[in-house]
Amino acid sequence: MHFKHTLLLCLLSTLAACSTISKNTSSDWLLIDDFENSLSKWQSVDTQNETKPQVKNPQITVIQPEQATTSTSTSTSTNHYLLKKPARDGIVGNRKALSYTKLPQAVEVGQTYTFYIRINVAAFPNNHAFGLSNLTPELINKHAYDAFEPTLRVTDKTESNGLVNDGALMVKIGNGYSNIQNYTTKQSAKPLQTNTWYDVWYVVNNAAASKQGQQYDVYVKGGEFKEQTLVYKNAQFRMKREQPLIYFLANCNTGPIKKPYGNGGLRYDDLYMSKGTNLNNPML
């Protein structure tokens, strides 16, 4: 009887823990930006502008409208999103097109937060990265890619070692990147479809590395993933500085002038954050 009583208590504790996570709702999300207003909270800088002849401030970071139809209605409304490109079509040599905004709440060391974003590839070829930084604007400008901690990447560029990326969503691991995975098929996820919105959740563990932190898990809905799906477990922070995460950061580049990657755009919308693990959809 004592064993059964103990087992029951353990089961109830497990259920209670699960229910705590599932109780998180859209009201628990903090809005970072939905791009329905201006970009006044954002800073955009080109820190390695090698265009020839030089084009001043070559990056494209603008709010654009789209007509949206809700799933429960035939009526349409106007939604706005952020379009980011390293430069206009035909312009190459902008190597560091940075855009960033301060988070409404810092993710302190030891905390876990879930971040939600919708992304949409306007065109390939491209090379985009986005995620979180624990540096101030001055240091973001100085360090560029090394200002990132949790990082997600969209690119079909060829690496210096000859590896050809295929346009699948990527995460940071060790000294490189990995495609997200379709664990059901035991294969890499397929390349992102252009002009298609994907929902992305990344659960960020900002605990010390010695406590199994400085890692993040990624969930996706869209494309081949018809329902919210875990697509990568324990991706790694880029630098592991073990400092509070304070900025959302996006970076892209056209590649070098002699071997450009291209400057296809990436659309961003509906950036949110929520304390703990929250796999609900803030838009519902």
GROMACS .gro file of C-alpha atoms in nm:
model
  284
    1MET     CA    1   0.000   0.000   0.000
    2HIS     CA    2   0.282   0.238   0.085
    3PHE     CA    3   0.438   0.173  -0.257
    4LYS     CA    4   0.106   0.238  -0.435
    5HIS     CA    5   0.055   0.558  -0.236
    6THR     CA    6   0.403   0.682  -0.327
    7LEU     CA    7   0.348   0.594  -0.693
    8LEU     CA    8   0.019   0.784  -0.693
    9LEU     CA    9   0.183   1.092  -0.544
   10CYS     CA   10   0.455   1.081  -0.809
   11LEU     CA   11   0.195   1.050  -1.084
   12LEU     CA   12  -0.003   1.345  -0.945
   13SER     CA   13   0.314   1.555  -0.921
   14THR     CA   14   0.399   1.477  -1.283
   15LEU     CA   15   0.050   1.569  -1.399
   16ALA     CA   16   0.064   1.892  -1.200
   17ALA     CA   17   0.395   1.985  -1.361
   18CYS     CA   18   0.251   1.918  -1.707
   19SER     CA   19  -0.059   2.120  -1.632
   20THR     CA   20   0.157   2.415  -1.523
   21ILE     CA   21   0.312   2.427  -1.869
   22SER     CA   22  -0.016   2.379  -2.052
   23LYS     CA   23  -0.179   2.662  -1.857
   24ASN     CA   24   0.036   2.915  -2.039
   25THR     CA   25  -0.190   3.103  -2.278
   26SER     CA   26  -0.166   3.390  -2.523
   27SER     CA   27  -0.197   3.632  -2.229
   28ASP     CA   28   0.141   3.510  -2.103
   29TRP     CA   29   0.321   3.637  -2.412
   30LEU     CA   30   0.507   3.967  -2.425
   31LEU     CA   31   0.501   4.139  -2.762
   32ILE     CA   32   0.840   4.225  -2.906
   33ASP     CA   33   0.697   4.360  -3.232
   34ASP     CA   34   0.416   4.279  -3.477
   35PHE     CA   35   0.518   4.553  -3.724
   36GLU     CA   36   0.175   4.715  -3.728
   37ASN     CA   37   0.334   5.050  -3.645
   38SER     CA   38   0.671   5.208  -3.718
   39LEU     CA   39   1.027   5.077  -3.686
   40SER     CA   40   1.113   5.349  -3.434
   41LYS     CA   41   1.232   5.089  -3.178
   42TRP     CA   42   1.470   4.927  -3.424
   43GLN     CA   43   1.828   5.014  -3.515
   44SER     CA   44   1.966   4.920  -3.856
   45VAL     CA   45   2.334   4.954  -3.944
   46ASP     CA   46   2.565   4.828  -4.220
   47THR     CA   47   2.893   4.764  -4.044
   48GLN     CA   48   3.086   4.610  -4.334
   49ASN     CA   49   2.972   4.794  -4.644
   50GLU     CA   50   3.202   4.687  -4.929
   51THR     CA   51   2.974   4.787  -5.216
   52LYS     CA   52   3.158   4.932  -5.521
   53PRO     CA   53   3.073   5.198  -5.614
   54GLN     CA   54   2.969   5.242  -5.253
   55VAL     CA   55   2.598   5.258  -5.183
   56LYS     CA   56   2.523   5.441  -4.860
   57ASN     CA   57   2.307   5.238  -4.617
   58PRO     CA   58   2.240   4.961  -4.869
   59GLN     CA   59   2.025   4.729  -4.658
   60ILE     CA   60   1.649   4.708  -4.707
   61THR     CA   61   1.458   4.688  -4.376
   62VAL     CA   62   1.100   4.802  -4.426
   63ILE     CA   63   0.744   4.732  -4.315
   64GLN     CA   64   0.521   4.598  -4.591
   65PRO     CA   65   0.148   4.515  -4.605
   66GLU     CA   66  -0.028   4.194  -4.706
   67GLN     CA   67  -0.390   4.094  -4.734
   68ALA     CA   68  -0.476   3.826  -4.478
   69THR     CA   69  -0.786   3.606  -4.455
   70THR     CA   70  -0.872   3.448  -4.120
   71SER     CA   71  -0.950   3.076  -4.100
   72THR     CA   72  -1.294   3.149  -3.953
   73SER     CA   73  -1.401   3.420  -4.194
   74THR     CA   74  -1.400   3.504  -4.563
   75SER     CA   75  -1.328   3.869  -4.492
   76THR     CA   76  -0.979   4.007  -4.544
   77SER     CA   77  -0.770   4.244  -4.338
   78THR     CA   78  -0.433   4.409  -4.384
   79ASN     CA   79  -0.141   4.259  -4.195
   80HIS     CA   80   0.205   4.417  -4.184
   81TYR     CA   81   0.541   4.243  -4.165
   82LEU     CA   82   0.910   4.329  -4.175
   83LEU     CA   83   1.101   4.261  -4.497
   84LYS     CA   84   1.478   4.246  -4.456
   85LYS     CA   85   1.732   4.228  -4.740
   86PRO     CA   86   2.106   4.304  -4.735
   87ALA     CA   87   2.065   4.532  -5.039
   88ARG     CA   88   1.854   4.602  -5.344
   89ASP     CA   89   1.858   4.347  -5.624
   90GLY     CA   90   2.180   4.372  -5.820
   91ILE     CA   91   2.379   4.532  -5.535
   92VAL     CA   92   2.649   4.312  -5.378
   93GLY     CA   93   2.918   4.366  -5.117
   94ASN     CA   94   2.712   4.449  -4.808
   95ARG     CA   95   2.855   4.197  -4.564
   96LYS     CA   96   2.690   4.289  -4.234
   97ALA     CA   97   2.333   4.425  -4.251
   98LEU     CA   98   2.230   4.435  -3.884
   99SER     CA   99   1.886   4.513  -3.740
  100TYR     CA  100   1.803   4.483  -3.371
  101THR     CA  101   1.554   4.587  -3.105
  102LYS     CA  102   1.561   4.568  -2.727
  103LEU     CA  103   1.358   4.291  -2.564
  104PRO     CA  104   1.070   4.403  -2.339
  105GLN     CA  105   1.211   4.174  -2.069
  106ALA     CA  106   1.570   4.058  -2.020
  107VAL     CA  107   1.628   3.684  -1.997
  108GLU     CA  108   1.842   3.664  -1.687
  109VAL     CA  109   2.109   3.399  -1.635
  110GLY     CA  110   1.934   3.089  -1.501
  111GLN     CA  111   1.602   3.165  -1.670
  112THR     CA  112   1.420   2.984  -1.950
  113TYR     CA  113   1.207   3.178  -2.200
  114THR     CA  114   1.016   3.073  -2.510
  115PHE     CA  115   1.037   3.293  -2.819
  116TYR     CA  116   0.787   3.283  -3.104
  117ILE     CA  117   0.826   3.425  -3.455
  118ARG     CA  118   0.677   3.383  -3.800
  119ILE     CA  119   0.915   3.379  -4.095
  120ASN     CA  120   0.864   3.372  -4.471
  121VAL     CA  121   1.137   3.340  -4.735
  122ALA     CA  122   1.075   3.603  -5.001
  123ALA     CA  123   1.343   3.460  -5.232
  124PHE     CA  124   1.658   3.254  -5.260
  125PRO     CA  125   1.955   3.283  -5.290
  126ASN     CA  126   2.015   3.446  -4.954
  127ASN     CA  127   2.201   3.431  -4.625
  128HIS     CA  128   2.003   3.538  -4.316
  129ALA     CA  129   2.048   3.477  -3.943
  130PHE     CA  130   1.831   3.585  -3.651
  131GLY     CA  131   1.813   3.524  -3.280
  132LEU     CA  132   1.912   3.680  -2.949
  133SER     CA  133   2.207   3.878  -2.818
  134ASN     CA  134   2.341   3.961  -2.473
  135LEU     CA  135   2.542   4.260  -2.599
  136THR     CA  136   2.471   4.633  -2.611
  137PRO     CA  137   2.422   4.807  -2.950
  138GLU     CA  138   2.783   4.929  -2.960
  139LEU     CA  139   2.909   4.573  -2.911
  140ILE     CA  140   2.653   4.425  -3.151
  141ASN     CA  141   2.788   4.657  -3.419
  142LYS     CA  142   3.143   4.552  -3.335
  143HIS     CA  143   3.092   4.175  -3.317
  144ALA     CA  144   2.812   4.119  -3.577
  145TYR     CA  145   2.765   3.740  -3.604
  146ASP     CA  146   2.954   3.686  -3.279
  147ALA     CA  147   2.694   3.904  -3.105
  148PHE     CA  148   2.447   3.616  -3.142
  149GLU     CA  149   2.373   3.355  -2.878
  150PRO     CA  150   2.066   3.143  -2.982
  151THR     CA  151   2.078   3.160  -3.362
  152LEU     CA  152   1.848   3.047  -3.644
  153ARG     CA  153   1.967   3.064  -4.002
  154VAL     CA  154   1.818   3.061  -4.352
  155THR     CA  155   2.061   3.021  -4.642
  156ASP     CA  156   2.146   2.829  -4.955
  157LYS     CA  157   2.502   2.962  -4.974
  158THR     CA  158   2.807   2.744  -5.026
  159GLU     CA  159   3.041   2.736  -4.726
  160SER     CA  160   3.415   2.797  -4.755
  161ASN     CA  161   3.471   2.421  -4.706
  162GLY     CA  162   3.253   2.341  -5.008
  163LEU     CA  163   2.940   2.239  -4.816
  164VAL     CA  164   2.630   2.352  -5.006
  165ASN     CA  165   2.338   2.457  -4.787
  166ASP     CA  166   1.995   2.376  -4.926
  167GLY     CA  167   1.772   2.642  -4.769
  168ALA     CA  168   1.646   2.440  -4.474
  169LEU     CA  169   1.610   2.624  -4.142
  170MET     CA  170   1.931   2.584  -3.943
  171VAL     CA  171   2.046   2.600  -3.580
  172LYS     CA  172   2.386   2.667  -3.422
  173ILE     CA  173   2.598   2.374  -3.310
  174GLY     CA  174   2.963   2.379  -3.207
  175ASN     CA  175   3.170   2.552  -3.473
  176GLY     CA  176   2.903   2.529  -3.741
  177TYR     CA  177   2.532   2.487  -3.810
  178SER     CA  178   2.291   2.200  -3.855
  179ASN     CA  179   1.968   2.173  -4.051
  180ILE     CA  180   1.662   2.122  -3.835
  181GLN     CA  181   1.542   1.761  -3.840
  182ASN     CA  182   1.231   1.564  -3.928
  183TYR     CA  183   1.262   1.307  -3.652
  184THR     CA  184   0.972   1.102  -3.792
  185THR     CA  185   1.151   1.034  -4.120
  186LYS     CA  186   1.494   1.042  -3.951
  187GLN     CA  187   1.612   1.291  -4.212
  188SER     CA  188   1.705   1.654  -4.242
  189ALA     CA  189   1.407   1.884  -4.282
  190LYS     CA  190   1.326   1.995  -4.635
  191PRO     CA  191   1.426   2.339  -4.767
  192LEU     CA  192   1.194   2.620  -4.664
  193GLN     CA  193   0.928   2.695  -4.923
  194THR     CA  194   0.929   3.050  -5.054
  195ASN     CA  195   0.629   3.277  -4.994
  196THR     CA  196   0.513   3.046  -4.713
  197TRP     CA  197   0.471   3.146  -4.349
  198TYR     CA  198   0.632   2.921  -4.085
  199ASP     CA  199   0.561   2.940  -3.711
  200VAL     CA  200   0.879   2.896  -3.507
  201TRP     CA  201   0.911   2.849  -3.130
  202TYR     CA  202   1.256   2.837  -2.970
  203VAL     CA  203   1.282   2.753  -2.602
  204VAL     CA  204   1.594   2.924  -2.467
  205ASN     CA  205   1.772   2.794  -2.156
  206ASN     CA  206   2.000   3.073  -2.032
  207ALA     CA  207   2.136   2.877  -1.737
  208ALA     CA  208   2.511   2.836  -1.706
  209ALA     CA  209   2.671   2.578  -1.935
  210SER     CA  210   2.779   2.384  -1.624
  211LYS     CA  211   2.407   2.344  -1.545
  212GLN     CA  212   2.317   2.223  -1.896
  213GLY     CA  213   2.218   2.572  -2.008
  214GLN     CA  214   2.329   2.790  -2.301
  215GLN     CA  215   2.109   2.569  -2.519
  216TYR     CA  216   1.777   2.595  -2.702
  217ASP     CA  217   1.511   2.365  -2.850
  218VAL     CA  218   1.324   2.451  -3.170
  219TYR     CA  219   0.967   2.372  -3.277
  220VAL     CA  220   0.818   2.446  -3.620
  221LYS     CA  221   0.478   2.445  -3.784
  222GLY     CA  222   0.462   2.497  -4.160
  223GLY     CA  223   0.575   2.333  -4.483
  224GLU     CA  224   0.625   1.963  -4.422
  225PHE     CA  225   0.533   2.007  -4.055
  226LYS     CA  226   0.153   2.023  -4.057
  227GLU     CA  227   0.141   2.044  -3.677
  228GLN     CA  228   0.377   2.199  -3.423
  229THR     CA  229   0.680   1.966  -3.423
  230LEU     CA  230   1.004   1.943  -3.228
  231VAL     CA  231   1.272   1.980  -3.495
  232TYR     CA  232   1.589   2.024  -3.290
  233LYS     CA  233   1.689   1.945  -2.933
  234ASN     CA  234   1.977   2.111  -2.748
  235ALA     CA  235   2.111   2.346  -3.012
  236GLN     CA  236   2.394   2.553  -2.868
  237PHE     CA  237   2.441   2.922  -2.798
  238ARG     CA  238   2.704   3.070  -3.027
  239MET     CA  239   2.935   3.231  -2.770
  240LYS     CA  240   2.805   3.105  -2.432
  241ARG     CA  241   2.883   3.431  -2.250
  242GLU     CA  242   2.638   3.347  -1.970
  243GLN     CA  243   2.493   3.699  -1.959
  244PRO     CA  244   2.134   3.830  -1.969
  245LEU     CA  245   1.982   3.817  -2.318
  246ILE     CA  246   1.864   4.169  -2.401
  247TYR     CA  247   1.822   4.214  -2.780
  248PHE     CA  248   1.653   4.045  -3.074
  249LEU     CA  249   1.901   4.057  -3.362
  250ALA     CA  250   1.877   3.987  -3.736
  251ASN     CA  251   2.171   3.988  -3.975
  252CYS     CA  252   2.213   3.919  -4.346
  253ASN     CA  253   2.470   3.973  -4.619
  254THR     CA  254   2.513   3.952  -4.994
  255GLY     CA  255   2.847   3.776  -4.968
  256PRO     CA  256   3.175   3.904  -5.114
  257ILE     CA  257   3.172   4.099  -5.439
  258LYS     CA  258   3.370   3.831  -5.626
  259LYS     CA  259   3.145   3.544  -5.510
  260PRO     CA  260   2.813   3.691  -5.392
  261TYR     CA  261   2.546   3.471  -5.230
  262GLY     CA  262   2.255   3.682  -5.349
  263ASN     CA  263   2.026   3.915  -5.160
  264GLY     CA  264   1.690   3.742  -5.141
  265GLY     CA  265   1.472   3.876  -4.861
  266LEU     CA  266   1.333   3.723  -4.543
  267ARG     CA  267   1.000   3.834  -4.397
  268TYR     CA  268   0.953   3.854  -4.019
  269ASP     CA  269   0.631   3.895  -3.824
  270ASP     CA  270   0.478   3.856  -3.478
  271LEU     CA  271   0.776   3.838  -3.244
  272TYR     CA  272   0.680   3.735  -2.889
  273MET     CA  273   0.846   3.603  -2.573
  274SER     CA  274   0.707   3.416  -2.271
  275LYS     CA  275   0.866   3.306  -1.945
  276GLY     CA  276   0.922   2.934  -1.911
  277THR     CA  277   0.825   2.677  -2.171
  278ASN     CA  278   0.518   2.798  -2.358
  279LEU     CA  279   0.426   2.610  -2.675
  280ASN     CA  280   0.092   2.780  -2.724
  281ASN     CA  281   0.039   3.011  -3.020
  282PRO     CA  282   0.029   3.378  -2.913
  283MET     CA  283  -0.180   3.458  -3.220
  284LEU     CA  284  -0.471   3.239  -3.105
   0.00000   0.00000   0.00000
